[in-house]
PDB file of C-alpha atoms in Angstrom:
ATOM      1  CA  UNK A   1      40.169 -15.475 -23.199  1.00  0.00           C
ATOM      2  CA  UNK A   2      43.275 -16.907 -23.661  1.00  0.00           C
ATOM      3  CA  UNK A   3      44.686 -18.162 -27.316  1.00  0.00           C
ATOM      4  CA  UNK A   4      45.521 -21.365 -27.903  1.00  0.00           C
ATOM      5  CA  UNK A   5      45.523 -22.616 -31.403  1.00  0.00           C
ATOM      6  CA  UNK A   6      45.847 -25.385 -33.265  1.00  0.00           C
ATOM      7  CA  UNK A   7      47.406 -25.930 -36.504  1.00  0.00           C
ATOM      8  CA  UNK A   8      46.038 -27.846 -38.844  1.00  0.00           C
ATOM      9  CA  UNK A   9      41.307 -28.315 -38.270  1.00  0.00           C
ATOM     10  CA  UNK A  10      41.256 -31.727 -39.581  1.00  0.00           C
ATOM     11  CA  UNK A  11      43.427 -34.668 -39.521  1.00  0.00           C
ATOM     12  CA  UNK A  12      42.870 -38.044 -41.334  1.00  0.00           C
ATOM     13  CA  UNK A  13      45.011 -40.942 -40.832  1.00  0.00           C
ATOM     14  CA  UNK A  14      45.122 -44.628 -41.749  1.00  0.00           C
ATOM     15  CA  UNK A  15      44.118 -46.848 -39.386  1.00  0.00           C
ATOM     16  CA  UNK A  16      47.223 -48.519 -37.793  1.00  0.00           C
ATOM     17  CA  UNK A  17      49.666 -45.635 -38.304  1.00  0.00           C
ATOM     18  CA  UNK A  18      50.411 -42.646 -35.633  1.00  0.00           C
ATOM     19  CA  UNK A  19      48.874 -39.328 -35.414  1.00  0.00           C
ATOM     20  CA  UNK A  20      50.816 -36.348 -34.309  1.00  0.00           C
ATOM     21  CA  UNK A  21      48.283 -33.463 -32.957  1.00  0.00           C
ATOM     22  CA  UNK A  22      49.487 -30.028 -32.709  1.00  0.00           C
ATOM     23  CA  UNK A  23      48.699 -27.002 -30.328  1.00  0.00           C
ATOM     24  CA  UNK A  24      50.034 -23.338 -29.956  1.00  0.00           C
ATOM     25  CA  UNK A  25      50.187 -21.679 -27.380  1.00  0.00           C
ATOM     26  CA  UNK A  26      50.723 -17.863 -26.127  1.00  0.00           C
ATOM     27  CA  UNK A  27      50.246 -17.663 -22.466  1.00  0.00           C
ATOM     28  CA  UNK A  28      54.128 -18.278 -20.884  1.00  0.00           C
ATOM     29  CA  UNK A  29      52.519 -18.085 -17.553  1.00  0.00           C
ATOM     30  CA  UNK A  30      50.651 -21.550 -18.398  1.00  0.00           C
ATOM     31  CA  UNK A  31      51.549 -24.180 -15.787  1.00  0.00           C
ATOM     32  CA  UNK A  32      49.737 -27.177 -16.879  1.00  0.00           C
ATOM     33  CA  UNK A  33      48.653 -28.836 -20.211  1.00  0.00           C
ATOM     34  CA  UNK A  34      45.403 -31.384 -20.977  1.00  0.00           C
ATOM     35  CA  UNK A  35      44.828 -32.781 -23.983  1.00  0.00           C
ATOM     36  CA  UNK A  36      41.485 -33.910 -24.519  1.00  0.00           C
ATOM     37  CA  UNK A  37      38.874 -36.112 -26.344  1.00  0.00           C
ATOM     38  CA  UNK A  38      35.576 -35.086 -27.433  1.00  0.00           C
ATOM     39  CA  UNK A  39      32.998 -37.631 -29.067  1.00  0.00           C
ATOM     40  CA  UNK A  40      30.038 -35.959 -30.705  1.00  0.00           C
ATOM     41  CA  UNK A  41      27.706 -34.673 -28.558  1.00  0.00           C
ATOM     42  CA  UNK A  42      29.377 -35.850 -25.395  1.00  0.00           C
ATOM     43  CA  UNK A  43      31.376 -33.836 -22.714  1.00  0.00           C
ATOM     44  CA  UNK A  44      35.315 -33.612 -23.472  1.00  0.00           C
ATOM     45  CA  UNK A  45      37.031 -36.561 -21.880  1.00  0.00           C
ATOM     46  CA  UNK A  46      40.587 -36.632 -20.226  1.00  0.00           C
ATOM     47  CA  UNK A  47      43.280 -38.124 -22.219  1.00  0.00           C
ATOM     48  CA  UNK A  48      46.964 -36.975 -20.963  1.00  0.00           C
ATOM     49  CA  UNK A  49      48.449 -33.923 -19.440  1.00  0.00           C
ATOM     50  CA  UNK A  50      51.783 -32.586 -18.575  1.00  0.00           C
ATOM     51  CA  UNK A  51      53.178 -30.076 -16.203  1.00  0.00           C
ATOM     52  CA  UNK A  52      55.391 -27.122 -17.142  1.00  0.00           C
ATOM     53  CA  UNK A  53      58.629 -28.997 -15.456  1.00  0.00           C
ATOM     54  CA  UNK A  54      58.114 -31.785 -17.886  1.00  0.00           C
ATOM     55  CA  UNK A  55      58.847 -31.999 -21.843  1.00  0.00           C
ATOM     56  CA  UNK A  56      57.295 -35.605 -22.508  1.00  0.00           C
ATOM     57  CA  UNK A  57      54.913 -37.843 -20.591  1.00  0.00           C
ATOM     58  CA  UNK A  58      53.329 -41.338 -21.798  1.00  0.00           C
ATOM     59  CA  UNK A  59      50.345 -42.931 -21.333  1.00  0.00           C
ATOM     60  CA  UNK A  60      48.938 -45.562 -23.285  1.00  0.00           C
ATOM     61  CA  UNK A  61      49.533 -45.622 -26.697  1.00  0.00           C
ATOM     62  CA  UNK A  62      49.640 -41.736 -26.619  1.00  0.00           C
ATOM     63  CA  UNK A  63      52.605 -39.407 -25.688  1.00  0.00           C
ATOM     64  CA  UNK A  64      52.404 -35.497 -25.115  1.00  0.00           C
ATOM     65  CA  UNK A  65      55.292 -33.226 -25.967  1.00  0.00           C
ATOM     66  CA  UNK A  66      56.002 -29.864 -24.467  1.00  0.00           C
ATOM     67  CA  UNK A  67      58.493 -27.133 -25.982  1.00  0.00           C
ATOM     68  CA  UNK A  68      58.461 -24.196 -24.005  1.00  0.00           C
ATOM     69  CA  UNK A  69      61.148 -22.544 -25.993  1.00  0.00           C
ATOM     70  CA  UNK A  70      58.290 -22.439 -28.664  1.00  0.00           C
ATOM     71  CA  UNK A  71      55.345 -22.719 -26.487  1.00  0.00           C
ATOM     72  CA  UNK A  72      54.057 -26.032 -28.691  1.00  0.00           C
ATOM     73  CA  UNK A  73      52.331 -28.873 -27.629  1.00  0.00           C
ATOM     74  CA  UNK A  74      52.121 -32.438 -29.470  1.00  0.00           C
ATOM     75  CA  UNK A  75      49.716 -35.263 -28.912  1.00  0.00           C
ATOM     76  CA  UNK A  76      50.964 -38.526 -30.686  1.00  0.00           C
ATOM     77  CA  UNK A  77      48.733 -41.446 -30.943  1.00  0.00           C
ATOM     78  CA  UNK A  78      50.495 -44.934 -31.698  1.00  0.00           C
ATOM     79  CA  UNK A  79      48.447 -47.262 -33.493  1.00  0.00           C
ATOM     80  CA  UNK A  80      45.322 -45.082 -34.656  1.00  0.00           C
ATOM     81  CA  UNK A  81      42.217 -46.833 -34.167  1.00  0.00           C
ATOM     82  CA  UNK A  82      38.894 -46.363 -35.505  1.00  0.00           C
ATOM     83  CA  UNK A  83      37.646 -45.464 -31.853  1.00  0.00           C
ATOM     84  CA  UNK A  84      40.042 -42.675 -31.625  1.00  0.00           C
ATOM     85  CA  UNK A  85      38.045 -40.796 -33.929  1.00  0.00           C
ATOM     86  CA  UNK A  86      37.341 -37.316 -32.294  1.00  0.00           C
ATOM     87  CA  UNK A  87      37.681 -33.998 -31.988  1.00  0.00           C
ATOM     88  CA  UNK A  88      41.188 -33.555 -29.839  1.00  0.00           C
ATOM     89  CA  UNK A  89      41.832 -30.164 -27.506  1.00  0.00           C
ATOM     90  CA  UNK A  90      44.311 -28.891 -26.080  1.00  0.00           C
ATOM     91  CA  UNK A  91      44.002 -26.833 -23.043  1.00  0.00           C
ATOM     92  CA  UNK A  92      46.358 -24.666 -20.806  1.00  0.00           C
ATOM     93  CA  UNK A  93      45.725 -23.815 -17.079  1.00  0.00           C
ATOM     94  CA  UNK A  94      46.242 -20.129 -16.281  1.00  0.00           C
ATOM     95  CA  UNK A  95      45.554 -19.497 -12.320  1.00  0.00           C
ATOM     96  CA  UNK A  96      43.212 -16.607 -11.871  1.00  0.00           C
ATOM     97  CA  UNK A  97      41.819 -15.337  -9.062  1.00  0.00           C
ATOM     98  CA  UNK A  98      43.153 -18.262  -6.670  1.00  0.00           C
ATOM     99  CA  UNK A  99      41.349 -20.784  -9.390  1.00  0.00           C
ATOM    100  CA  UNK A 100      42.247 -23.186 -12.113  1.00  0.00           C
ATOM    101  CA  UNK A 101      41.112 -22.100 -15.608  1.00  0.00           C
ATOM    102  CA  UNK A 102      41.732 -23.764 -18.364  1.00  0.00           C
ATOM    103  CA  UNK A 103      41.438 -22.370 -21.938  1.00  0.00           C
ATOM    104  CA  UNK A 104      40.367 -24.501 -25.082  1.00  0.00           C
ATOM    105  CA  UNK A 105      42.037 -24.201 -28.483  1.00  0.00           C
ATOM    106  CA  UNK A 106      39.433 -24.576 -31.243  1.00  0.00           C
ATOM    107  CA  UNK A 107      40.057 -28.526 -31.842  1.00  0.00           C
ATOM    108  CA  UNK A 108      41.643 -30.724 -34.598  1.00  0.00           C
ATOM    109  CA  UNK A 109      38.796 -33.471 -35.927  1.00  0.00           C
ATOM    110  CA  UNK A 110      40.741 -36.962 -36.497  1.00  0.00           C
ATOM    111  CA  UNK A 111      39.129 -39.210 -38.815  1.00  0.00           C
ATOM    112  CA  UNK A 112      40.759 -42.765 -39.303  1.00  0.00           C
ATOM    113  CA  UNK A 113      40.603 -44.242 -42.312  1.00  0.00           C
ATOM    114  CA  UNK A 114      39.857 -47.965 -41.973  1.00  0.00           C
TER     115      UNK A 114
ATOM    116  CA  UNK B   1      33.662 -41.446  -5.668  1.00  0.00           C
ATOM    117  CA  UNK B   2      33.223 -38.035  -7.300  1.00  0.00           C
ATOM    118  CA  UNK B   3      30.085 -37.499 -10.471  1.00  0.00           C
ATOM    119  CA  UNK B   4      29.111 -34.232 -11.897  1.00  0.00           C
ATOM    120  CA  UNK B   5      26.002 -33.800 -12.843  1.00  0.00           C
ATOM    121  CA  UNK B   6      24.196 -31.575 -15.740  1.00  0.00           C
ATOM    122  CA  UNK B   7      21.295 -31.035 -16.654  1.00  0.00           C
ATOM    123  CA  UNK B   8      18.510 -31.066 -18.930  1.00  0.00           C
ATOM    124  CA  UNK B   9      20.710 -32.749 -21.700  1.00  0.00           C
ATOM    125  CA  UNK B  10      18.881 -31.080 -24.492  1.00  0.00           C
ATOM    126  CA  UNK B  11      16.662 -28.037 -24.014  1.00  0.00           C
ATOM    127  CA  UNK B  12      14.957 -25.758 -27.202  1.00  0.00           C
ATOM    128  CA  UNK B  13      13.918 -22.423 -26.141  1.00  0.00           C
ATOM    129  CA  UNK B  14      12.418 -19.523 -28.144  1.00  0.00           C
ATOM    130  CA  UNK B  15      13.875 -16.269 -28.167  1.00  0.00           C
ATOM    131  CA  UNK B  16      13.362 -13.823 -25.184  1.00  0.00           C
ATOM    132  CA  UNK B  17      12.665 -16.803 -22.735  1.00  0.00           C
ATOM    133  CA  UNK B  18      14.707 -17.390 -19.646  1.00  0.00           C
ATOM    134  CA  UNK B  19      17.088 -20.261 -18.904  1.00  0.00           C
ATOM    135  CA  UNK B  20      18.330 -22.094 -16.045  1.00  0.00           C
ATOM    136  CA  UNK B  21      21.012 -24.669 -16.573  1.00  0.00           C
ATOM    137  CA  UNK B  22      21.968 -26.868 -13.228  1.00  0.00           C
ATOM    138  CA  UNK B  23      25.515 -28.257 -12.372  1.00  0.00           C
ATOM    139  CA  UNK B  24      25.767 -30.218  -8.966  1.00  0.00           C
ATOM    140  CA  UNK B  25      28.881 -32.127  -8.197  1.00  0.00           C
ATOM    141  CA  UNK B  26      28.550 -34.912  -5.502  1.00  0.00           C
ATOM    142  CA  UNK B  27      31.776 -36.921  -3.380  1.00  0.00           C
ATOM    143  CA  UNK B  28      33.985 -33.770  -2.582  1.00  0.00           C
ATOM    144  CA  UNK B  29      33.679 -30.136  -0.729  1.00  0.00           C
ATOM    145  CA  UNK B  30      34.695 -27.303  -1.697  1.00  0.00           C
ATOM    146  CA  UNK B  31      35.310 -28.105  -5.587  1.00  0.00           C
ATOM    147  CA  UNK B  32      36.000 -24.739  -8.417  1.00  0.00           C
ATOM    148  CA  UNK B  33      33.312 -25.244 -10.565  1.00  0.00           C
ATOM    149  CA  UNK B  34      33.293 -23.935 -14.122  1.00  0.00           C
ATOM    150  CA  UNK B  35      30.860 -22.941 -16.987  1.00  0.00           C
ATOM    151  CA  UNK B  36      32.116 -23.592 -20.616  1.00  0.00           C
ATOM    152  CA  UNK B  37      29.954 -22.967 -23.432  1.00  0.00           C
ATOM    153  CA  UNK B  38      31.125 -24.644 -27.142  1.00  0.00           C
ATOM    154  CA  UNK B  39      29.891 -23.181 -30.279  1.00  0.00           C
ATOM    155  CA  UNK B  40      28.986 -25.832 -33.149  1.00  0.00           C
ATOM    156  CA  UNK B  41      32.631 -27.113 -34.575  1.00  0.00           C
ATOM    157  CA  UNK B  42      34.330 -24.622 -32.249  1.00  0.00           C
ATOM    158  CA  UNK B  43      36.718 -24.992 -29.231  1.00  0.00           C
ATOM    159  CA  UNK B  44      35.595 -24.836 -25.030  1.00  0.00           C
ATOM    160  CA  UNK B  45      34.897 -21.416 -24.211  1.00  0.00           C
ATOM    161  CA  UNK B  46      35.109 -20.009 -20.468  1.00  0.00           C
ATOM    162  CA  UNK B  47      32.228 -18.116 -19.260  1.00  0.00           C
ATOM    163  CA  UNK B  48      32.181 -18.393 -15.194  1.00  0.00           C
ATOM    164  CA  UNK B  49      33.830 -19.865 -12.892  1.00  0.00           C
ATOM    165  CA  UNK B  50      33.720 -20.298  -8.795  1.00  0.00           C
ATOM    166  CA  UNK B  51      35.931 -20.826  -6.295  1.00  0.00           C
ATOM    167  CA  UNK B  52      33.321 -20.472  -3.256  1.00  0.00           C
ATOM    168  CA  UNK B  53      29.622 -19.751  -2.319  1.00  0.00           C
ATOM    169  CA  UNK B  54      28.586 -16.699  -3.694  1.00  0.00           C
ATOM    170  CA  UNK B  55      31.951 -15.979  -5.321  1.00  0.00           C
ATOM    171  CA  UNK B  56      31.537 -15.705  -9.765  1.00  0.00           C
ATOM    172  CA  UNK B  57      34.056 -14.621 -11.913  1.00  0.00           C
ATOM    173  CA  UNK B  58      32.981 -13.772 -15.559  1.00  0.00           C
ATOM    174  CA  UNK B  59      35.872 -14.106 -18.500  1.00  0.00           C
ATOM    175  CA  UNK B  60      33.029 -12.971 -20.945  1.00  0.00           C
ATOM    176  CA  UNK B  61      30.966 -10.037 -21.160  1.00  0.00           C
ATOM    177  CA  UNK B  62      27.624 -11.938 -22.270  1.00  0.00           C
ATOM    178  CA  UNK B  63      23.987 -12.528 -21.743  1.00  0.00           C
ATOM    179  CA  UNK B  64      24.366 -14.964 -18.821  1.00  0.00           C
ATOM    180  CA  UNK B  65      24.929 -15.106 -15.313  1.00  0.00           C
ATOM    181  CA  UNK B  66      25.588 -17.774 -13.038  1.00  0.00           C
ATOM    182  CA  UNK B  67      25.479 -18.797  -9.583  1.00  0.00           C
ATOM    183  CA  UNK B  68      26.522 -20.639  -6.459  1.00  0.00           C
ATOM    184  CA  UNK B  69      24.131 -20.914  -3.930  1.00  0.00           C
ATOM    185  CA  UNK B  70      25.507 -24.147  -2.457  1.00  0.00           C
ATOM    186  CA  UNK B  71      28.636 -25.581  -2.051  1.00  0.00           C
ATOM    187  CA  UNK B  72      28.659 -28.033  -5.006  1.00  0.00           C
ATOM    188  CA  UNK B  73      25.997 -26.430  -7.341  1.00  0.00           C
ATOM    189  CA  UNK B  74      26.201 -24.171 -10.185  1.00  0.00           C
ATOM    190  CA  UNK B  75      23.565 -22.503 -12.208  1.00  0.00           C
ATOM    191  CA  UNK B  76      23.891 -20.508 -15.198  1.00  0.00           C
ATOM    192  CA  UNK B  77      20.820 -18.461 -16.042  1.00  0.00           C
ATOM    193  CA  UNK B  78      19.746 -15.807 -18.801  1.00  0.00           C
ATOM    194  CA  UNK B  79      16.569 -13.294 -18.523  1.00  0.00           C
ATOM    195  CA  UNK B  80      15.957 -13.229 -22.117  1.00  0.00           C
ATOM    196  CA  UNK B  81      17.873 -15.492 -24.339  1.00  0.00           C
ATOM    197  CA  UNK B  82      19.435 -14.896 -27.565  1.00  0.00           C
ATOM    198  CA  UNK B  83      19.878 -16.702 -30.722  1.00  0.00           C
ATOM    199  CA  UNK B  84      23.484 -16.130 -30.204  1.00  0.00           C
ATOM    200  CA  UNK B  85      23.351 -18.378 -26.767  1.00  0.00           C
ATOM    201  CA  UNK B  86      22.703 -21.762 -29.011  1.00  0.00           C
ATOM    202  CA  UNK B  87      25.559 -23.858 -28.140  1.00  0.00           C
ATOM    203  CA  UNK B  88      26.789 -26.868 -25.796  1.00  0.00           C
ATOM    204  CA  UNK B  89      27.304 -25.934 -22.388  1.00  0.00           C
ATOM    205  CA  UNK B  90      29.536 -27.900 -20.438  1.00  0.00           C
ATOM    206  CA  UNK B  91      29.605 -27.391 -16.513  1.00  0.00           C
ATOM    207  CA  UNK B  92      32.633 -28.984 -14.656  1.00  0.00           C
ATOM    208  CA  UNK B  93      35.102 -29.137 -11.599  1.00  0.00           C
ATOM    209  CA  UNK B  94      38.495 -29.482 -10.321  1.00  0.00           C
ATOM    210  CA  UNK B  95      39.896 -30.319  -7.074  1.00  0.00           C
ATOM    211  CA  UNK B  96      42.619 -29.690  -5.363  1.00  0.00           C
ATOM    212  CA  UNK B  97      45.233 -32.041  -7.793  1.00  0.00           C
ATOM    213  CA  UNK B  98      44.058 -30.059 -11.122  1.00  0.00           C
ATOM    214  CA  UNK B  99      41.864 -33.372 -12.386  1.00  0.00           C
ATOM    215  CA  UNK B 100      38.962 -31.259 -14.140  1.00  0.00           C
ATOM    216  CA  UNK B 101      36.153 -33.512 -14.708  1.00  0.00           C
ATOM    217  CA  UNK B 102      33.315 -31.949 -17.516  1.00  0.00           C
ATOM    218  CA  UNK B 103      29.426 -32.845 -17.218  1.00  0.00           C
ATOM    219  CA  UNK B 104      27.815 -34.362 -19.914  1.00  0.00           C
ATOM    220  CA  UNK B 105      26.925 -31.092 -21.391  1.00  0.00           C
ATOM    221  CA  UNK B 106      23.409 -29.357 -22.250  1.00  0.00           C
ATOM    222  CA  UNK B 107      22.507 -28.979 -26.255  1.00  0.00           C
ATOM    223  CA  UNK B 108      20.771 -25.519 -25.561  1.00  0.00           C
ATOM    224  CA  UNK B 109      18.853 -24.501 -29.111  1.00  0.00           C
ATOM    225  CA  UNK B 110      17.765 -21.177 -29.287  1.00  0.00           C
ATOM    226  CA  UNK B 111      14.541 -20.787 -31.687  1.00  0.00           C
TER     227      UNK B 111
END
């Protein structure tokens, strides 16, 4: 498959401060971005995504960052709370085929600290 | 509105059995469906994925197959599983506007 990485496995953060999450990756062809949440044994849930044309979009209390030039990604959370506590992924959507696949990175585990 | 559905949510087989995981998606026509299979403290891998009836594309060489016999279900099978095939497998779907949408995942233990 594709690589995306992320830098840094585990993250932990106070609660009340931000959280900057960050992805690599290699594929220029990419066309679309996800970042998502993943609870312990639950599915990964939706959190915020960006298009190729864009280099920041907000949503609430988190903002994604795209840098082509260096093909990075950023998720920032304002305001860590003890519910935001997850595994985060990034993803990037390569068309193959005529279809929409999107490829993980391996996941950065945010604890917050109370 | 659209729900995916997966199922069994946990299943423990032994060695050398056959499996048969089920995806159906219900509200929409014509959806790409997707199998994604998550080793323990790893990332989303891509192992199938479907743009039509009948039509599977494989990104891994593997033990598994999968299937579309309808319209808005997915199955991902094995003849003889293999310890190696323990994991999470998550089944979802996109629609036309990206919007991928993940099942609740099956915790598939291989004994």
């Amino acid at each position: 498959g594709e690589s995306v990485g992320l830098h840094l496995p585990t993250l932990s953060v106070q609660e009340g401060d931000n959280s900057i999450i960050n992805c690599a990756y290699s594929n220029s062809a990419s066309d679309y971005f996800i970042w998502y949440k993943q609870e312990s044994g639950k599915g990964p849930q939706f959190i915020i995504d960006i298009r190729s044309n864009m280099d920041k979009r907000q949503g609430q209390r988190v903002t994604v960052l795209l840098n082509k030039t260096v093909k990075h990604l950023s998720l920032q959370i304002a305001a860590t709370q003890p519910g935001d506590s997850a595994v985060y992924f990034c993803a990037e959507n390569i068309v193959k085929t005529g279809a929409n696949n999107l490829f993980f990175g391996t996941g950065t585990r945010l604890t917050v600290i109370p | 509105s659209q729900t995916i559905h997966q199922w069994p949510a946990t299943l423990v087989q032994p060695v050398g059995s056959p499996l048969s995981l089920e995806c159906t998606v219900e509200g929409t026509s014509n959806p790409n469906l997707y199998w994604y299979r998550q080793a323990a403290g790893r990332g989303l891998q891509l192992l199938f994925y479907s743009v039509g009836i009948g039509q599977i594309s494989s990104e891994v060489p593997q033990n598994l197959s999968a299937s579309r016999p309808q319209d808005r279900q997915f199955i991902l099978s094995s003849k003889k599983l293999l310890l190696s095939d323990s994991g999470f497998y998550l089944c979802a779907w996109t629609g036309i506007n990206y919007g991928y949408t993940f099942g609740s995942g099956t915790r598939l233990t291989v004994v």
